[in-house]
Short mmCIF file of N, CA and C in Angstrom, two decimals:
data_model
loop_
_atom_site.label_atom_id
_atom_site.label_comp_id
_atom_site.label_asym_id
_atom_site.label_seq_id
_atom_site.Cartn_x
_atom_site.Cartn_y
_atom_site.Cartn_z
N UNK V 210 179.40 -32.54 103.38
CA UNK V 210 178.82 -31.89 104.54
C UNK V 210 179.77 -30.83 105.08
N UNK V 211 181.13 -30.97 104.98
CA UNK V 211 181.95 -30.21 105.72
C UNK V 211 182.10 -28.97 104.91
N UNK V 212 182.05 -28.77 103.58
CA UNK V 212 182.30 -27.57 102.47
C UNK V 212 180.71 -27.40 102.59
N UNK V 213 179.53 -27.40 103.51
CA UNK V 213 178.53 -26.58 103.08
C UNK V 213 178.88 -25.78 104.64
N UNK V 214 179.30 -26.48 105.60
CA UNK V 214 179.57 -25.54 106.86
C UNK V 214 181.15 -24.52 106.55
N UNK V 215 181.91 -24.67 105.57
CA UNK V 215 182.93 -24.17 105.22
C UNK V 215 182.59 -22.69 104.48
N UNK V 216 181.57 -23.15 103.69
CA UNK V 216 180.54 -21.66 102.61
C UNK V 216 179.77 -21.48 103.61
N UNK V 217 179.13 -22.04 104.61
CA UNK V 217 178.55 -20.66 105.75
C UNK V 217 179.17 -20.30 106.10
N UNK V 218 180.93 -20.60 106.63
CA UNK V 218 181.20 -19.89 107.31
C UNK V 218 181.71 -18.10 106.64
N UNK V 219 182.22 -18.73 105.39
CA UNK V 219 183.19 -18.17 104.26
C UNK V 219 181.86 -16.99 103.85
N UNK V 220 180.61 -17.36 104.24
CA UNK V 220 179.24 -16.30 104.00
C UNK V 220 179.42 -15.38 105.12
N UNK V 221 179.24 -15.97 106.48
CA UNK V 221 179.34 -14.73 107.63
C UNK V 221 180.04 -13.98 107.78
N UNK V 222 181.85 -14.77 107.38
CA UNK V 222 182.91 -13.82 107.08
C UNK V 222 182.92 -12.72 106.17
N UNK V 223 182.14 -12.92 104.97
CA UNK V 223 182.10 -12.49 103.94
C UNK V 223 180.94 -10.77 104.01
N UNK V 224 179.86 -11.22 105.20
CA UNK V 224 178.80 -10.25 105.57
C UNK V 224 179.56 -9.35 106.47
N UNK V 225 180.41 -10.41 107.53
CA UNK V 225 180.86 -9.26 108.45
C UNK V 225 182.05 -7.94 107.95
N UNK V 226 182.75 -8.76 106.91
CA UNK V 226 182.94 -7.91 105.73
C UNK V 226 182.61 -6.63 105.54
N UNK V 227 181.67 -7.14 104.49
CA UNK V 227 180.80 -5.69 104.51
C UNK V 227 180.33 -5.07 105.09
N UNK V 228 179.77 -5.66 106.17
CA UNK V 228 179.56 -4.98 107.36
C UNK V 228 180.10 -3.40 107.99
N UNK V 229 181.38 -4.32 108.46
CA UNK V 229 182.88 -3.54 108.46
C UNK V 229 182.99 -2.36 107.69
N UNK V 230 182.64 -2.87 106.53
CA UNK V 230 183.10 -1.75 105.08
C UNK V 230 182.46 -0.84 104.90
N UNK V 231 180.92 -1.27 105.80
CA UNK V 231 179.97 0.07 105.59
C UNK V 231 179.90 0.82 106.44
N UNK V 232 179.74 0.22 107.78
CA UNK V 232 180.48 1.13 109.39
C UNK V 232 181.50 1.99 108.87
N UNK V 233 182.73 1.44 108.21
CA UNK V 233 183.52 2.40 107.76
C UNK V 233 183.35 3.63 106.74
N UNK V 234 182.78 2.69 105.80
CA UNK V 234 182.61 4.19 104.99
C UNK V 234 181.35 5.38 105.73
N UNK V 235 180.79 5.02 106.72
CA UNK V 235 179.54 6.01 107.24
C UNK V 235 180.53 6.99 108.21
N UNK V 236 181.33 5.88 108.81
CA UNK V 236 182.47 6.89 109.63
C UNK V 236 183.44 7.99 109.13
N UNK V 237 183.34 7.75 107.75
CA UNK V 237 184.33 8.59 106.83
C UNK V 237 183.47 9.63 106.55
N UNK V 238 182.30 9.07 105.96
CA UNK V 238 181.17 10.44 105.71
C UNK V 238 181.10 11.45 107.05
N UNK V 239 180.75 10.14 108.37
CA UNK V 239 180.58 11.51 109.07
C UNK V 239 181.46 12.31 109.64
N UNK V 240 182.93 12.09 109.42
CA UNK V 240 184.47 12.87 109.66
C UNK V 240 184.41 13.69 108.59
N UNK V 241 184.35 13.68 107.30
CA UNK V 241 184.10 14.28 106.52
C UNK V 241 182.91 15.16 106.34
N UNK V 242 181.75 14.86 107.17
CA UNK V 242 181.31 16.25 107.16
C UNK V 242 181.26 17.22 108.03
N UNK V 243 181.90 16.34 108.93
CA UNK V 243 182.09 17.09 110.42
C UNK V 243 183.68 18.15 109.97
N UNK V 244 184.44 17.94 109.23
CA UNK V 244 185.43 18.62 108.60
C UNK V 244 185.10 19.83 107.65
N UNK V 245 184.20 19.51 106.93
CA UNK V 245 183.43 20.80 106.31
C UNK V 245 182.59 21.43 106.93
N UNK V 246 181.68 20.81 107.98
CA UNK V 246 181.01 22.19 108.58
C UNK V 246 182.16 22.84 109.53
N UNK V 247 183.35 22.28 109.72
CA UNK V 247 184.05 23.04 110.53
C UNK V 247 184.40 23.90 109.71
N UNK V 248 184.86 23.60 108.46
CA UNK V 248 185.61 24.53 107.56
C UNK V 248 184.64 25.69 106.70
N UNK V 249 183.28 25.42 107.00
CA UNK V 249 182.80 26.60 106.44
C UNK V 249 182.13 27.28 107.58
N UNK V 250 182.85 26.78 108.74
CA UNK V 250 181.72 27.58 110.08
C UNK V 250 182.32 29.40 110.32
N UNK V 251 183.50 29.22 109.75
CA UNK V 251 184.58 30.02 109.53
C UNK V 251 184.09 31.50 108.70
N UNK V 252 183.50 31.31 107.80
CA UNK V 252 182.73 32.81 107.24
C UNK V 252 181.29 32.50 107.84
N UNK V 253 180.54 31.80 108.52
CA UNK V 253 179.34 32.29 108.85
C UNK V 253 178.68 32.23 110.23
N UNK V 254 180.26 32.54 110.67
CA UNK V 254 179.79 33.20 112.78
C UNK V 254 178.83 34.17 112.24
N UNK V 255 178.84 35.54 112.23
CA UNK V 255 178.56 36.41 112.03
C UNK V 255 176.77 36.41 111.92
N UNK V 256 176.92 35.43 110.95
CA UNK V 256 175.49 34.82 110.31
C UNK V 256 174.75 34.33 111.43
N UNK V 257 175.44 33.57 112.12
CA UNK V 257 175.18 32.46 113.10
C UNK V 257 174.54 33.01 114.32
N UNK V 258 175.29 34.19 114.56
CA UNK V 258 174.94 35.11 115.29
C UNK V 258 173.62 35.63 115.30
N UNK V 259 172.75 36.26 113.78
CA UNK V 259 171.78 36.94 113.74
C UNK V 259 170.88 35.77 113.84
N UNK V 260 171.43 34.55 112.91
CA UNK V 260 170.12 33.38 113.50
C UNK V 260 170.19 32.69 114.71
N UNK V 261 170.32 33.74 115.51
CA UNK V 261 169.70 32.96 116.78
C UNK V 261 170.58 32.26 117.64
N UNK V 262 171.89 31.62 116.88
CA UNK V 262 172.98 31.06 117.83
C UNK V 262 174.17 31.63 118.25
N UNK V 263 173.83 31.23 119.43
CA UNK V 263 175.47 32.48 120.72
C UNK V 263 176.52 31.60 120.08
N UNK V 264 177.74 32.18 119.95
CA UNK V 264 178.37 31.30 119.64
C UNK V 264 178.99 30.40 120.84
N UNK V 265 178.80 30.67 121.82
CA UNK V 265 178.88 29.70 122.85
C UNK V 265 177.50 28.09 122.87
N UNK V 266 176.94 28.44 121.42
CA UNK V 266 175.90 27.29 121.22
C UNK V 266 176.91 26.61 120.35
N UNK V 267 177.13 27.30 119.37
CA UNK V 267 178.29 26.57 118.23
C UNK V 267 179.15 26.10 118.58
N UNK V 268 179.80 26.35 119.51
CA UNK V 268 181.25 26.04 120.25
C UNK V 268 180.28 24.45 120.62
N UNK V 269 179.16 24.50 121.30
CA UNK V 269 178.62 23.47 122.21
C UNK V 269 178.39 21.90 120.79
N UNK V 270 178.02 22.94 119.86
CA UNK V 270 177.74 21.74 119.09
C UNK V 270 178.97 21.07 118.02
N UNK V 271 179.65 21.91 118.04
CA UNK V 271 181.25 21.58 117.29
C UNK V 271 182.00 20.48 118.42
N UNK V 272 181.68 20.95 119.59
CA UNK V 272 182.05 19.58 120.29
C UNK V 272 181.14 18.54 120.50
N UNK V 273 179.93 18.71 120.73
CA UNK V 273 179.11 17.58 120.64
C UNK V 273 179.50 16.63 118.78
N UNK V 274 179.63 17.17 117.99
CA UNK V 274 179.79 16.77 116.60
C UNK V 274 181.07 16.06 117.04
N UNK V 275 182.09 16.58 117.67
CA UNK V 275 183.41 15.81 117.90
C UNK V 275 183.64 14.53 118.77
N UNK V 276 182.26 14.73 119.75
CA UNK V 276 182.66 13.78 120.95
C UNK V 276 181.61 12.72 119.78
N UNK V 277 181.25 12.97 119.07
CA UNK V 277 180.18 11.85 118.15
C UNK V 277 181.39 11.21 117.49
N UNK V 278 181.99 11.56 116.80
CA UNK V 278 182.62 11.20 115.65
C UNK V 278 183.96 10.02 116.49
N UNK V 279 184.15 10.72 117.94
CA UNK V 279 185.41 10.37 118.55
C UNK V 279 184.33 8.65 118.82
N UNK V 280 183.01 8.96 119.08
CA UNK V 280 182.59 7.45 119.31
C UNK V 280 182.47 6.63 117.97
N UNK V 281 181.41 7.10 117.12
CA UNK V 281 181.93 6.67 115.82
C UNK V 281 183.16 5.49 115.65
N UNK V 282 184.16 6.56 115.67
CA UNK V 282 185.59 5.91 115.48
C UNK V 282 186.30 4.63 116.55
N UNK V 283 185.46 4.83 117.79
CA UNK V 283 185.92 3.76 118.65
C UNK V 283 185.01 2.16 118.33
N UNK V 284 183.38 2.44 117.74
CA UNK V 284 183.12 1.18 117.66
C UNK V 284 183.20 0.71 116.35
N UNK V 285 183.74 1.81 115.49
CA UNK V 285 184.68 1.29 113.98
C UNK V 285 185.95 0.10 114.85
N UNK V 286 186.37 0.88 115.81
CA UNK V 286 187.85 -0.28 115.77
C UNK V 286 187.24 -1.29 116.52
N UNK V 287 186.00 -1.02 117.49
CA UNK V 287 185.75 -2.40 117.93
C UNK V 287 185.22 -3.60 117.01
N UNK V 288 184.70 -2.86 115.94
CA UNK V 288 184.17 -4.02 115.19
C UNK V 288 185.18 -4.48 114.29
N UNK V 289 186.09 -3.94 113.82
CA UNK V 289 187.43 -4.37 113.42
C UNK V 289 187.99 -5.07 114.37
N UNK V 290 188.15 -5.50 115.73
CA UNK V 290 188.20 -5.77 116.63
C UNK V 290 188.14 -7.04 116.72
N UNK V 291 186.80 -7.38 116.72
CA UNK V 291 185.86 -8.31 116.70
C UNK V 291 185.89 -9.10 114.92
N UNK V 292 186.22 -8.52 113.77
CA UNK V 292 186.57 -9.19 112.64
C UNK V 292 187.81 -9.91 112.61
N UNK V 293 188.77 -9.41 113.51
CA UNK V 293 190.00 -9.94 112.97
C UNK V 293 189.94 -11.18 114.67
N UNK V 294 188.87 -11.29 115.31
CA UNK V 294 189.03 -12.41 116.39
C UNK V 294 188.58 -13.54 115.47
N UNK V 295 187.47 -12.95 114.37
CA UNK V 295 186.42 -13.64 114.24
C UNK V 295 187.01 -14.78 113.00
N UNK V 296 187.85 -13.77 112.58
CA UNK V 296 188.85 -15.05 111.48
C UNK V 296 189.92 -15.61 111.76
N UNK V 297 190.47 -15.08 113.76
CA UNK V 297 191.38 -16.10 114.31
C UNK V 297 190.64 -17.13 114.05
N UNK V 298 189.13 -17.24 114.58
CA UNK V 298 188.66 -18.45 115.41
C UNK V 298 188.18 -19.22 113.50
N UNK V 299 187.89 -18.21 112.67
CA UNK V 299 187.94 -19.44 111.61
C UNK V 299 189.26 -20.13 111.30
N UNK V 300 190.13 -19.68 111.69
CA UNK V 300 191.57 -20.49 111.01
C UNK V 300 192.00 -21.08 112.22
N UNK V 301 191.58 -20.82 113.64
CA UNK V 301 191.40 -22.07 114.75
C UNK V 301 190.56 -23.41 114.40
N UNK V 302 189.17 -23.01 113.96
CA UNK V 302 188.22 -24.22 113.29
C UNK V 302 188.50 -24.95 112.52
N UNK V 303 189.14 -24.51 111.21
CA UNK V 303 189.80 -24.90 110.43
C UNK V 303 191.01 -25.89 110.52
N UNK V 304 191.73 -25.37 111.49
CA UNK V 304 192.78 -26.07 111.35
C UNK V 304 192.39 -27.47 112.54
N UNK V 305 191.25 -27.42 113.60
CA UNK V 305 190.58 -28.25 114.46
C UNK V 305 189.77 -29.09 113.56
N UNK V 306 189.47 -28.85 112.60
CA UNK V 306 188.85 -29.69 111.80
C UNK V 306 189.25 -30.31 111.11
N UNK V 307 191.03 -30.13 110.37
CA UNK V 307 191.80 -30.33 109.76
C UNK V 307 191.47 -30.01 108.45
N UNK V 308 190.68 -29.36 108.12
CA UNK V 308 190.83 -28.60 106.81
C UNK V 308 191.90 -27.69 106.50
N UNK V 309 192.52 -27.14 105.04
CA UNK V 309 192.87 -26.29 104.84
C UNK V 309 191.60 -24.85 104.90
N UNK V 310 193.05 -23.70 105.63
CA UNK V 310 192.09 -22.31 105.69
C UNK V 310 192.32 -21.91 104.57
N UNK V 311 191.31 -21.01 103.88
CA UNK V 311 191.07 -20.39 102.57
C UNK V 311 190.54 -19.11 102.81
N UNK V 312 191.29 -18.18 102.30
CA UNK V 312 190.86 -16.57 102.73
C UNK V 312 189.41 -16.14 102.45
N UNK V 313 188.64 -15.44 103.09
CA UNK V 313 186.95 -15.55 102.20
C UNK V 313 187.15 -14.95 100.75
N UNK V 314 188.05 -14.04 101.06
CA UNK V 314 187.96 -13.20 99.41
C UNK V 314 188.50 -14.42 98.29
N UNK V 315 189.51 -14.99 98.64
CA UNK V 315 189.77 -15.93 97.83
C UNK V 315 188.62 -16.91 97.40
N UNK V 316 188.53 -17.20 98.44
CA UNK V 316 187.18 -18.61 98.46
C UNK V 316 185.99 -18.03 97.50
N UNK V 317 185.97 -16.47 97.50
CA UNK V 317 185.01 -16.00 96.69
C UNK V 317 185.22 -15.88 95.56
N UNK V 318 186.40 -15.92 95.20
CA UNK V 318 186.97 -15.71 93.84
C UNK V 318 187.09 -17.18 93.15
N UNK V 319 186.97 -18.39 93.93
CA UNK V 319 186.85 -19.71 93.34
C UNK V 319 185.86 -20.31 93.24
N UNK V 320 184.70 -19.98 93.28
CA UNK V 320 183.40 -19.58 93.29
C UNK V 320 182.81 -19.51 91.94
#
């Protein structure tokens, strides 16, 4: 009974995981493209200009793109945040239960 509540837990750890991993990599995409439209905004003011945008619009949205990314990046660390409480409290449980703790990646690899 106690190793089927041990593999749920070693499952949620394992989701929040990925979780984590995908918040992150979306946060990288969107720094990364927020880095290239900066870097090609550079030859096409000019352009930007005849279609329609002041560049006092561009300016508006280069920071709106920044104040995004700056949030982005804050509930990346909160949920990192919240992962590394979340495997205090498994290796609190663990050790309240008197089991040995087992890393999830490991536990997945004995599997």
């Amino acid at each position: 009974m106690g190793s089927n509540i041990f593999h749920s837990t070693a499952k949620t750890l394992r989701l929040s995981l990925i979780c984590i991993a995908s918040g992150a990599a979306m946060a990288v995409s969107a720094v990364a493209g927020a880095w290239m439209q900066s870097q090609s905004a550079g030859g096409r003011e000019a352009g930007a200009l005849q279609g329609g945008l002041s560049t006092a619009q561009s300016l508006q949205q280069a920071d709106y793109i920044r104040e995004n990314v700056g949030v982005l990046a804050a509930k990346l660390g909160d949920m990192q945040a919240r992962l590394i409480a979340i495997e205090g409290l498994g290796r609190r449980v663990a050790g309240a239960a008197g089991v040995s703790y087992i890393e999830p990646e490991i536990q997945a690899g004995l599997e």
